[in-house]
Amino acid sequence: MTFFLQLIVSGFSLGMVYALIAIGFVIILKCSKAFNIAQGHFVMIGGYLGFTFLVTFHLPVWASLLAAIAVAIVMGLLIERLTLRPLIGQPVLAVIMMTIALATVFEGLATLIWGGEYKAYHGVLPTITLRIGEISVPPEMLIGIMVSVVTVAILMLLFRYTKSGLAMRATAEDEQVVQSAGIRVTTVYALSWVIACVVGVISGIILGGVSGVMVGMSQVGLKAFAVVLLGGVNSIGGAIIAGITLGMLENIAAGYLDPLLPAGGGLANIFPFIVIIIVLVFRPHGLFGLVEIERI
Amino acid sequence: MALPSGTFNQSYAQDMAIFRTKTQWILLFAFLAFLFTCPLYSGDRILTILTIIGITVISVHGLNILTGYCNQISIGHAGFMAVGAYTSGMLTAHLGWSFWAALPCAALMAGLVGILFGLPSLKVKGFYLIMATIAAQFIIIWFILQFRNITGGGDGLAVPRPEIGDFVFKSKASYFYLVMIFACLATFAATNIVRTRAGRAFIAIRDNELAAEVMGVNLWAYKLLAFFIGCVFAGVAGALLVHYVAFATVDQFPFMNSVWYLGMLIVGGMGSTAGVIFGVVSLKLLDELVVIVGPMLAVVVSPQAAASLSLIMRGLIIIIFLIFEPRGLAHRWQMVKAYYRLWPFSH
């Protein structure tokens, strides 16, 4: 029982980070209908930025976070202006291919700048230890959960109550109508990419504090896709619930089934994909997504 | 300007012909003659490159039918190649089948697995389908690693070279001929598949799925057919690849290859048989350029930096093509031809 509860708790905290990554993805999707395959690479860059500012430059945590966010903002603006704006009006595949190309470039850049090695900064982030009976919450994760909750809350408020949030939701609905209403669509797109970058970088720093960074960390983006699909592509709340569910399920599956499998299992890596296939076959719009109705 | 000036189609047969003028026939035979005499005047290195290009052309033809014509985007093509590769590899290595019996099984198996992972395409499209095919890639590779006692798992699987009677395709030149015959057949098949009823259905689905369905195209059957055909090509290519290397490992079918195949389609031009060849040849030659320039760069910067620079360059090429030439090299080639045919009266 303790083993089970331990799996649940660590799954929950992992799931919260998945949710945060997935939200970055959902935001771009909500505004510009673009599927950002490179979201996992933002996370990886975030992890390396955290390493640079915290370990190489010895900045305090708050300053590192601000610096990383500043870099993320510049990155988001550049990406939108240089690569995605020329593609407005192009088919979906072009945009997806562009983000894949961006992912390749980021991978190359990360290897170029940071050498592509495994970097760890354990114990640099503040930790809170919490034990409930036999179960311990991973200390770095607790701070991660808090940051995630705050970020998610800010984003939800932004979407619901601010004017730019309204503009972003409207752009998702219909680009042309929004333009005729006098809203600058390009600004909205830029904003959404900036938010996605910032969210990705923050989750990268959290994940980096827990398990270190390496180039392969961008694979976590693939898990975020499973989260997004399970939750429904245009639902932030769905992303949170799905993130937590998937984190728990993945931990339980890996904990109980891996010992039974030959070749050491590795079920945690493949689990998100099995979820993706099942969701796509049986409930393509996810748990909380909107069912799209098509017209000719 | 599909035809040279002064040439007019006067019958239905002429209208349907792929090679319309004598010049085109002469060029075709000149090219084939050049291709099949390559081993006479090129070294082993060049033959290896050409063989790999041939195998990739077969695979990307399949992807082109699936993605370029039917608009079912797949980023799991290397995974489907792995299915064909391992089917053929296991049949020949464990059961002692001949390559010629194993190859159709490999193609069929890859096609069936393709249908299995194409099932979500009945309900979803665009990004969702991409996710399903990415999932296919990872799940297939995971399964291969799990069943290690028959697939060899991470250690790989030794595969015999194909043979006819006593003749074994052992030398580079003989395997080059084998691959090129298959590549020519694949090109011929791919060109003609899209001219059949099924091909027109694929194009209808690509252009507007809903309209196609209303017109009576059976989406269910044709989408799965597209997956089947696309993956059969992949299966053949995968089988040819492992029998060439005489060894099968999962490292031959990485996720990045799947992405890169799609990149080749974009560079070459989607929905065009010529585009496939343009894309594969240009990007593979670029790879070779990286292999040649890499060591020179490595003298200036560290080898690691050289490797990452090549990665960045690959990404940038796709970005540049998406922005400046979204219809690919095949379209540019058409423009050049039209310009040449109309010159000096360009209007």
XYZ file of C-alpha atoms in Angstrom:
643
model
C 0.000 0.000 0.000
C 2.812 2.369 0.871
C 4.444 1.572 -2.424
C 1.190 2.370 -4.229
C 0.690 5.663 -2.379
C 4.300 6.630 -2.988
C 3.799 6.031 -6.697
C 0.635 8.126 -6.608
C 2.313 11.029 -4.855
C 5.387 11.165 -7.045
C 3.144 10.662 -10.068
C 1.046 13.608 -8.981
C 4.007 15.936 -8.684
C 5.413 14.769 -12.021
C 2.000 15.185 -13.587
C 1.838 18.793 -12.422
C 4.982 19.565 -14.409
C 3.583 17.701 -17.438
C 0.493 19.851 -17.138
C 2.608 23.001 -17.112
C 4.420 21.921 -20.289
C 1.126 20.965 -21.895
C -0.347 24.364 -21.096
C 2.365 26.106 -23.095
C 1.317 23.919 -25.968
C -2.401 24.553 -25.509
C -1.901 28.322 -25.470
C -0.274 28.418 -28.889
C -2.923 26.067 -30.180
C -5.733 28.159 -28.748
C -4.497 31.317 -30.442
C -2.991 30.327 -33.725
C -4.136 26.745 -34.352
C -0.449 25.855 -34.653
C 0.787 22.610 -33.151
C 4.101 23.276 -31.547
C 6.238 20.160 -31.711
C 9.153 22.181 -30.295
C 7.511 22.706 -26.892
C 9.686 19.973 -25.365
C 12.735 21.782 -26.702
C 11.697 24.984 -24.952
C 11.720 22.903 -21.766
C 15.186 21.592 -22.552
C 16.484 25.104 -23.268
C 14.857 26.202 -19.994
C 16.720 23.520 -18.097
C 20.028 24.615 -19.590
C 19.245 28.286 -18.920
C 18.575 27.360 -15.298
C 21.938 25.626 -15.153
C 23.701 28.609 -16.727
C 22.216 31.218 -14.428
C 22.160 29.194 -11.214
C 25.454 27.327 -11.426
C 27.674 29.091 -13.935
C 26.739 32.659 -12.959
C 25.861 31.875 -9.311
C 22.796 34.106 -9.432
C 20.179 33.816 -6.686
C 17.081 31.841 -7.546
C 14.763 34.803 -8.156
C 17.304 36.565 -10.384
C 17.912 33.382 -12.375
C 14.212 32.902 -12.860
C 13.789 36.487 -14.081
C 16.797 36.235 -16.375
C 15.553 32.963 -17.839
C 12.125 34.471 -18.399
C 13.717 37.460 -20.139
C 15.611 35.132 -22.463
C 12.401 33.190 -23.067
C 10.550 36.367 -24.045
C 13.213 37.315 -26.572
C 13.227 33.752 -27.884
C 9.457 33.716 -28.288
C 9.427 37.034 -30.143
C 12.210 35.957 -32.482
C 10.602 32.604 -33.248
C 7.270 34.170 -34.054
C 8.661 37.000 -36.154
C 11.259 35.059 -38.126
C 9.722 31.673 -38.699
C 6.005 31.637 -38.087
C 4.764 34.939 -39.381
C 5.795 34.155 -42.971
C 3.642 31.045 -42.730
C 0.343 32.772 -41.960
C -2.186 31.383 -44.419
C -0.142 28.264 -45.185
C -1.550 24.775 -44.528
C -1.298 23.133 -41.113
C 1.446 20.796 -42.239
C 3.753 23.702 -43.083
C 3.417 25.084 -39.564
C 3.973 21.677 -37.977
C 7.003 21.065 -40.164
C 8.308 24.486 -39.184
C 8.108 23.641 -35.499
C 9.842 20.332 -36.177
C 12.593 22.220 -37.975
C 12.777 24.625 -35.035
C 13.124 21.634 -32.729
C 16.080 20.403 -34.784
C 17.701 23.829 -34.671
C 17.206 24.069 -30.900
C 18.722 20.661 -30.414
C 21.730 21.732 -32.446
C 22.007 25.035 -30.570
C 21.831 23.325 -27.181
C 24.606 20.920 -28.153
C 26.620 23.800 -29.544
C 26.292 26.046 -26.499
C 26.151 23.589 -23.610
C 27.991 20.669 -25.147
C 24.998 18.375 -24.962
C 26.205 16.867 -21.701
C 24.242 15.926 -18.666
C 24.169 18.862 -16.249
C 22.682 18.688 -12.807
C 21.934 21.334 -10.246
C 20.510 19.382 -7.379
C 20.016 21.265 -4.164
C 20.291 24.687 -5.734
C 16.558 25.255 -5.858
C 14.922 25.788 -2.466
C 13.375 22.627 -1.109
C 10.539 21.907 1.281
C 10.495 18.488 2.842
C 7.139 16.992 3.551
C 6.390 13.556 4.897
C 2.961 12.114 5.427
C 3.384 8.927 7.405
C 5.498 6.598 5.329
C 5.216 8.578 2.127
C 7.634 11.344 1.302
C 6.960 14.002 -1.247
C 10.025 14.580 -3.419
C 11.309 17.911 -2.012
C 12.158 19.662 -5.283
C 8.833 18.581 -6.658
C 6.900 20.409 -3.992
C 8.290 23.740 -5.073
C 7.599 22.679 -8.627
C 3.971 22.045 -7.779
C 3.699 25.499 -6.206
C 5.254 27.250 -9.187
C 3.002 25.279 -11.503
C -0.114 26.191 -9.565
C 0.788 29.883 -9.537
C 1.613 29.920 -13.247
C -1.564 28.102 -14.168
C -3.636 30.467 -12.038
C -2.055 33.518 -13.668
C -2.677 32.113 -17.130
C -6.289 31.249 -16.419
C -6.916 34.735 -15.070
C -5.191 36.211 -18.098
C -7.396 34.286 -20.454
C -10.615 34.992 -18.644
C -10.354 38.571 -17.446
C -7.898 40.590 -19.515
C -8.369 42.233 -22.845
C -5.417 40.465 -24.448
C -6.772 37.179 -23.139
C -10.055 37.923 -24.829
C -8.209 38.853 -28.020
C -6.349 35.555 -27.876
C -9.520 33.545 -27.450
C -11.199 35.466 -30.261
C -8.239 34.861 -32.590
C -8.539 31.169 -31.942
C -12.152 31.348 -33.009
C -11.757 33.235 -36.262
C -8.688 35.036 -37.477
C -10.399 37.142 -40.152
C -13.254 38.363 -37.980
C -10.767 39.400 -35.332
C -8.749 41.346 -37.854
C -11.807 43.167 -39.110
C -12.635 44.072 -35.520
C -9.332 45.929 -35.376
C -7.256 43.524 -33.321
C -3.707 43.001 -34.489
C -3.471 39.268 -35.003
C 0.301 39.322 -35.275
C 0.575 40.844 -31.788
C -1.672 38.116 -30.442
C 0.456 35.425 -32.076
C 3.642 36.976 -30.729
C 2.112 37.098 -27.259
C 1.089 33.464 -27.410
C 4.562 32.325 -28.467
C 6.139 34.414 -25.725
C 3.842 32.837 -23.125
C 4.567 29.365 -24.443
C 8.306 29.975 -24.293
C 8.125 31.377 -20.774
C 6.006 28.503 -19.509
C 8.321 26.004 -21.184
C 11.406 27.592 -19.689
C 9.896 27.665 -16.200
C 8.981 24.005 -16.350
C 12.454 23.288 -17.709
C 14.046 24.894 -14.658
C 11.787 22.893 -12.331
C 12.469 19.605 -14.100
C 16.166 20.420 -14.335
C 16.296 20.938 -10.566
C 14.767 17.505 -10.034
C 16.512 15.318 -12.550
C 19.160 17.424 -14.281
C 19.234 18.475 -17.936
C 20.390 16.864 -21.110
C 19.460 17.192 -24.758
C 17.204 14.136 -24.550
C 15.078 16.017 -22.048
C 13.084 17.405 -24.969
C 11.405 13.983 -25.090
C 9.274 15.215 -22.218
C 7.483 17.289 -24.831
C 6.163 14.065 -26.333
C 4.593 13.238 -22.979
C 3.038 16.656 -22.944
C 1.367 15.801 -26.260
C -0.238 12.776 -24.654
C -1.439 15.044 -21.869
C -2.824 17.515 -24.356
C -4.661 14.867 -26.342
C -6.080 13.230 -23.248
C -7.267 16.527 -21.830
C -8.645 17.898 -25.074
C -6.513 20.196 -27.165
C -8.183 23.458 -26.313
C -8.823 23.084 -22.634
C -6.412 24.402 -19.997
C -8.337 22.725 -17.207
C -8.291 19.503 -19.191
C -4.516 19.756 -19.525
C -4.125 20.006 -15.755
C -6.368 17.054 -14.958
C -4.893 14.968 -17.769
C -1.359 15.873 -16.723
C -1.908 14.661 -13.190
C -3.752 11.537 -14.360
C -1.044 10.654 -16.828
C 1.759 11.278 -14.337
C 0.111 8.919 -11.848
C -0.800 6.244 -14.387
C 2.693 6.301 -15.831
C 4.287 5.839 -12.426
C 1.906 3.039 -11.474
C 2.364 1.254 -14.800
C 6.139 1.533 -14.581
C 6.163 0.512 -10.906
C 4.038 -2.598 -11.268
C 4.459 -3.780 -14.872
C 8.139 -3.095 -15.568
C 9.407 -5.975 -13.414
C 7.151 -8.346 -15.372
C 8.482 -7.393 -18.794
C 11.568 -8.723 -20.535
C 14.386 -6.331 -21.494
C 13.885 -4.227 -18.382
C 10.577 -2.739 -19.474
C 11.047 0.985 -19.983
C 7.277 1.250 -19.943
C 7.395 4.818 -18.610
C 8.808 5.963 -21.943
C 6.280 4.206 -24.095
C 3.228 4.691 -21.900
C 2.266 8.156 -23.195
C 2.139 6.789 -26.737
C -0.163 3.969 -25.804
C -2.418 6.568 -24.188
C -2.247 8.667 -27.363
C -3.359 5.784 -29.571
C -6.195 4.773 -27.260
C -7.446 8.351 -26.933
C -7.263 8.954 -30.666
C -9.175 5.822 -31.543
C -11.911 6.123 -28.945
C -12.232 9.779 -28.011
C -10.297 11.989 -30.435
C -11.390 15.268 -28.884
C -10.072 14.216 -25.479
C -11.841 14.290 -22.163
C -12.687 17.983 -22.086
C -12.078 19.220 -25.620
C -14.674 20.679 -27.926
C -16.098 18.444 -30.614
C -15.421 20.220 -33.863
C -18.142 20.314 -36.445
C -16.934 20.602 -39.999
C -18.587 22.332 -42.899
C -17.578 22.354 -46.507
C 2.927 24.442 -69.991
C 2.952 20.699 -69.600
C 4.017 20.193 -73.202
C 6.713 21.691 -75.417
C 5.477 24.360 -77.842
C 3.827 22.965 -80.941
C 2.952 19.619 -79.393
C -0.747 18.980 -79.058
C -2.641 16.043 -77.661
C -4.960 14.641 -80.306
C -6.062 11.433 -78.674
C -6.895 10.222 -75.208
C -3.873 7.933 -75.247
C -1.611 10.885 -75.972
C -3.235 12.828 -73.187
C -2.548 10.037 -70.722
C 1.040 9.380 -71.789
C 3.718 10.118 -69.222
C 6.438 10.373 -71.856
C 4.953 12.400 -74.636
C 7.757 13.319 -77.015
C 10.693 11.465 -78.536
C 13.117 13.676 -76.635
C 11.590 12.567 -73.354
C 11.968 8.903 -74.294
C 15.573 9.472 -75.332
C 16.310 11.272 -72.076
C 14.686 8.452 -70.092
C 16.782 5.765 -71.753
C 19.907 7.893 -71.519
C 19.297 8.290 -67.803
C 18.618 4.580 -67.284
C 21.718 3.677 -69.274
C 23.762 6.079 -67.198
C 22.283 4.743 -63.954
C 22.915 1.109 -64.730
C 26.456 1.653 -65.925
C 27.370 3.608 -62.784
C 29.308 0.714 -61.170
C 31.661 0.722 -64.159
C 33.097 4.128 -63.375
C 32.392 4.897 -59.739
C 34.064 3.735 -56.564
C 32.621 1.871 -53.617
C 31.941 5.065 -51.700
C 29.750 6.518 -54.444
C 27.972 3.186 -54.954
C 27.142 3.071 -51.248
C 25.703 6.570 -51.395
C 23.666 5.720 -54.492
C 22.376 2.483 -52.955
C 21.228 4.309 -49.830
C 19.636 6.981 -52.015
C 17.791 4.239 -53.919
C 16.476 2.656 -50.741
C 15.393 6.032 -49.397
C 13.640 6.853 -52.673
C 11.537 3.684 -52.314
C 10.575 4.585 -48.778
C 9.799 8.220 -49.522
C 7.646 7.229 -52.504
C 5.430 5.458 -49.991
C 5.382 8.490 -47.744
C 4.549 10.668 -50.744
C 1.494 8.580 -51.603
C 0.394 8.672 -47.996
C 1.216 12.296 -47.198
C 1.646 14.091 -50.491
C -1.371 12.602 -52.237
C -3.707 11.489 -49.467
C -2.698 14.150 -46.891
C -2.370 11.599 -44.090
C 0.772 12.975 -42.484
C 3.009 10.278 -41.078
C 6.034 10.821 -38.835
C 6.471 7.143 -38.186
C 7.763 6.036 -41.536
C 11.073 4.779 -40.170
C 9.062 2.665 -37.731
C 7.141 1.050 -40.593
C 10.460 0.457 -42.349
C 11.621 -1.307 -39.205
C 8.581 -3.617 -39.375
C 9.473 -4.683 -42.901
C 13.150 -4.922 -42.041
C 12.655 -7.151 -39.012
C 10.010 -9.316 -40.690
C 12.322 -10.074 -43.562
C 15.348 -10.309 -41.282
C 13.729 -12.808 -38.910
C 12.265 -14.925 -41.709
C 15.613 -15.260 -43.450
C 17.807 -15.502 -40.356
C 15.692 -17.800 -38.144
C 13.577 -19.788 -40.601
C 16.056 -19.835 -43.449
C 13.589 -18.446 -45.971
C 14.924 -17.057 -49.212
C 15.034 -13.267 -49.489
C 12.574 -13.421 -52.392
C 9.941 -15.136 -50.274
C 10.614 -12.976 -47.239
C 10.384 -9.672 -49.116
C 6.653 -9.925 -49.986
C 5.944 -11.003 -46.404
C 7.900 -8.006 -45.139
C 5.947 -5.681 -47.422
C 2.633 -7.228 -46.392
C 3.484 -7.113 -42.693
C 4.525 -3.446 -42.879
C 1.314 -2.695 -44.749
C -0.827 -4.425 -42.139
C 0.915 -2.650 -39.277
C 0.407 0.562 -41.241
C -3.323 -0.147 -41.433
C -3.374 -0.810 -37.699
C -1.804 2.558 -36.898
C -3.824 4.215 -39.641
C -7.046 3.345 -37.850
C -7.094 6.648 -35.926
C -7.046 8.442 -39.292
C -10.702 7.547 -39.693
C -11.578 9.877 -36.875
C -8.789 12.400 -36.747
C -6.534 14.379 -39.032
C -3.727 16.898 -39.063
C -1.916 17.102 -35.794
C -3.787 14.222 -34.184
C -2.743 11.873 -36.923
C 0.834 13.071 -36.590
C 0.704 12.136 -32.928
C -0.688 8.699 -33.778
C 2.124 8.037 -36.230
C 4.786 9.351 -33.834
C 3.296 6.961 -31.301
C 3.534 4.194 -33.914
C 7.234 4.865 -34.354
C 8.006 4.589 -30.648
C 5.692 1.657 -29.962
C 7.114 -0.381 -32.861
C 10.692 0.200 -31.750
C 9.747 -0.642 -28.155
C 8.150 -3.914 -29.229
C 11.237 -4.843 -31.227
C 13.379 -4.201 -28.162
C 11.062 -6.208 -25.892
C 10.928 -9.391 -27.971
C 14.665 -9.798 -27.780
C 14.756 -13.564 -28.128
C 13.425 -13.390 -31.677
C 14.460 -9.894 -32.792
C 17.815 -9.711 -31.079
C 16.634 -6.651 -29.122
C 19.329 -4.069 -28.568
C 22.084 -6.423 -29.760
C 20.751 -6.523 -33.314
C 20.196 -9.399 -35.676
C 22.571 -10.753 -38.291
C 20.795 -11.024 -41.643
C 22.015 -12.976 -44.686
C 22.537 -11.295 -48.042
C 19.941 -12.102 -50.720
C 20.825 -14.703 -53.350
C 19.519 -16.160 -56.609
C 20.540 -19.803 -57.000
C 24.258 -19.786 -56.261
C 24.711 -16.079 -56.908
C 24.904 -14.037 -53.713
C 24.400 -10.262 -53.828
C 27.613 -9.736 -51.950
C 29.497 -7.062 -53.851
C 28.486 -3.427 -53.704
C 27.868 -3.333 -57.439
C 25.490 -6.300 -57.440
C 23.476 -4.888 -54.553
C 23.436 -1.523 -56.301
C 21.735 -3.176 -59.288
C 19.258 -4.939 -57.036
C 18.299 -1.720 -55.254
C 18.135 0.328 -58.440
C 15.788 -2.198 -60.086
C 13.533 -1.947 -57.063
C 13.826 1.856 -57.028
C 12.842 2.055 -60.714
C 9.933 -0.320 -60.136
C 8.856 1.713 -57.111
C 9.006 4.942 -59.093
C 7.012 3.359 -61.903
C 4.447 1.979 -59.455
C 4.182 5.222 -57.497
C 3.670 7.265 -60.669
C 0.903 4.974 -61.833
C -0.836 4.283 -58.531
C -1.800 7.932 -58.298
C -3.218 7.825 -61.831
C -5.653 5.043 -60.980
C -9.113 5.326 -59.461
C -7.568 4.920 -56.009
C -5.054 7.663 -56.717
C -7.774 10.084 -57.755
C -9.648 9.192 -54.580
C -6.509 9.994 -52.552
C -6.234 13.378 -54.226
C -9.907 14.073 -53.569
C -9.395 13.227 -49.902
C -6.376 15.504 -49.773
C -8.123 18.456 -51.340
C -11.276 18.259 -49.281
C -12.094 15.290 -47.154
C -15.705 16.167 -46.566
C -16.386 16.990 -50.196
C -14.755 13.720 -51.234
C -16.997 11.787 -48.894
C -20.075 13.550 -50.212
C -19.004 12.671 -53.751
C -18.981 9.013 -52.825
C -15.343 8.353 -52.021
C -15.241 5.721 -49.312
C -12.985 7.489 -46.789
C -12.654 4.425 -44.611
C -11.400 2.195 -47.385
C -9.224 4.697 -49.203
C -7.456 6.140 -46.185
C -6.541 2.665 -44.995
C -5.525 1.783 -48.543
C -3.231 4.807 -48.579
C -1.699 3.665 -45.308
C -1.311 0.151 -46.679
C 0.366 1.250 -49.917
C 2.587 3.789 -48.175
C 3.754 1.243 -45.640
C 4.302 -1.494 -48.218
C 6.856 0.794 -49.853
C 8.398 1.406 -46.442
C 8.512 -2.328 -45.732
C 10.324 -3.080 -48.978
C 12.794 -0.267 -48.329
C 13.409 -1.472 -44.774
C 14.003 -5.045 -45.910
C 16.425 -3.879 -48.618
C 18.272 -1.768 -46.051
C 18.920 -4.539 -43.517
C 19.877 -7.059 -46.171
C 22.312 -4.499 -47.520
C 23.961 -3.897 -44.152
C 23.536 -7.644 -43.392
C 22.559 -6.595 -39.898
C 19.388 -5.227 -38.311
C 19.333 -2.921 -35.296
C 16.771 -0.414 -34.129
C 19.408 2.294 -34.534
C 18.875 2.085 -38.292
C 15.343 3.412 -37.847
C 15.572 6.412 -35.538
C 12.745 8.880 -35.008
C 14.762 11.624 -36.672
C 14.755 9.610 -39.911
C 10.965 9.735 -39.956
C 11.122 13.491 -39.567
C 13.824 13.743 -42.154
C 11.794 11.761 -44.723
C 9.045 14.338 -44.362
C 11.703 17.027 -44.743
C 12.774 15.404 -48.014
C 9.198 15.557 -49.238
C 8.962 19.231 -48.383
C 12.238 20.106 -50.047
C 11.346 18.072 -53.120
C 7.710 19.024 -53.342
C 4.686 17.189 -51.979
C 2.426 15.262 -54.256
C 4.901 14.832 -57.077
C 6.866 11.728 -58.029
C 9.695 13.831 -59.395
C 9.667 15.785 -56.141
C 10.472 12.635 -54.186
C 13.572 12.023 -56.255
C 14.635 15.674 -56.137
C 14.153 15.784 -52.370
C 15.898 12.534 -51.541
C 18.842 13.131 -53.838
C 19.422 16.727 -52.772
C 19.170 16.083 -49.040
C 21.219 12.882 -49.148
C 23.919 14.679 -51.119
C 23.763 17.429 -48.523
C 24.334 14.799 -45.845
C 27.403 13.650 -47.735
C 28.562 17.242 -47.944
C 28.272 17.393 -44.157
C 30.338 14.205 -43.928
C 33.021 15.794 -46.096
C 32.926 19.279 -44.575
C 32.469 17.984 -41.003
C 36.085 16.878 -40.465
C 37.325 20.156 -41.975
C 35.083 22.048 -39.569
C 36.202 19.801 -36.741
C 39.734 21.117 -37.222
C 38.498 24.657 -36.601
C 35.883 23.938 -33.930
C 35.382 20.885 -31.727
C 33.905 17.733 -33.355
C 30.853 18.095 -31.116
C 30.275 21.614 -32.408
C 30.645 20.378 -35.979
C 27.955 17.758 -35.355
C 25.586 20.303 -33.865
C 26.252 22.722 -36.719
C 25.114 20.048 -39.173
C 21.956 19.571 -37.111
C 21.303 23.315 -37.148
C 21.922 23.426 -40.873
C 19.393 20.662 -41.519
C 16.767 22.540 -39.537
C 17.556 25.802 -41.294
C 17.225 24.192 -44.723
C 13.701 23.038 -43.929
C 12.860 26.464 -42.503
C 14.200 28.237 -45.585
C 12.293 25.940 -47.927
C 9.064 26.359 -45.978
C 9.314 30.129 -46.151
C 10.696 30.694 -49.626
C 9.783 27.601 -51.650
C 6.865 25.838 -49.950
C 6.065 23.894 -53.102
C 9.491 22.399 -53.317
C 12.151 21.809 -55.936
C 9.733 19.991 -58.262
C 7.709 23.187 -58.631
C 10.840 25.208 -59.294
C 11.837 22.654 -61.925
C 8.449 23.049 -63.632
C 8.943 26.804 -63.684
C 12.382 26.424 -65.240
C 10.948 24.109 -67.888
C 8.089 26.471 -68.677
C 10.502 29.381 -68.934
C 12.739 27.431 -71.294
C 9.827 26.348 -73.465
C 8.275 29.788 -73.728
C 11.460 31.752 -74.185
C 11.705 34.396 -75.615
C 7.941 34.987 -75.611
C 7.118 34.514 -71.984
C 3.452 35.523 -72.220
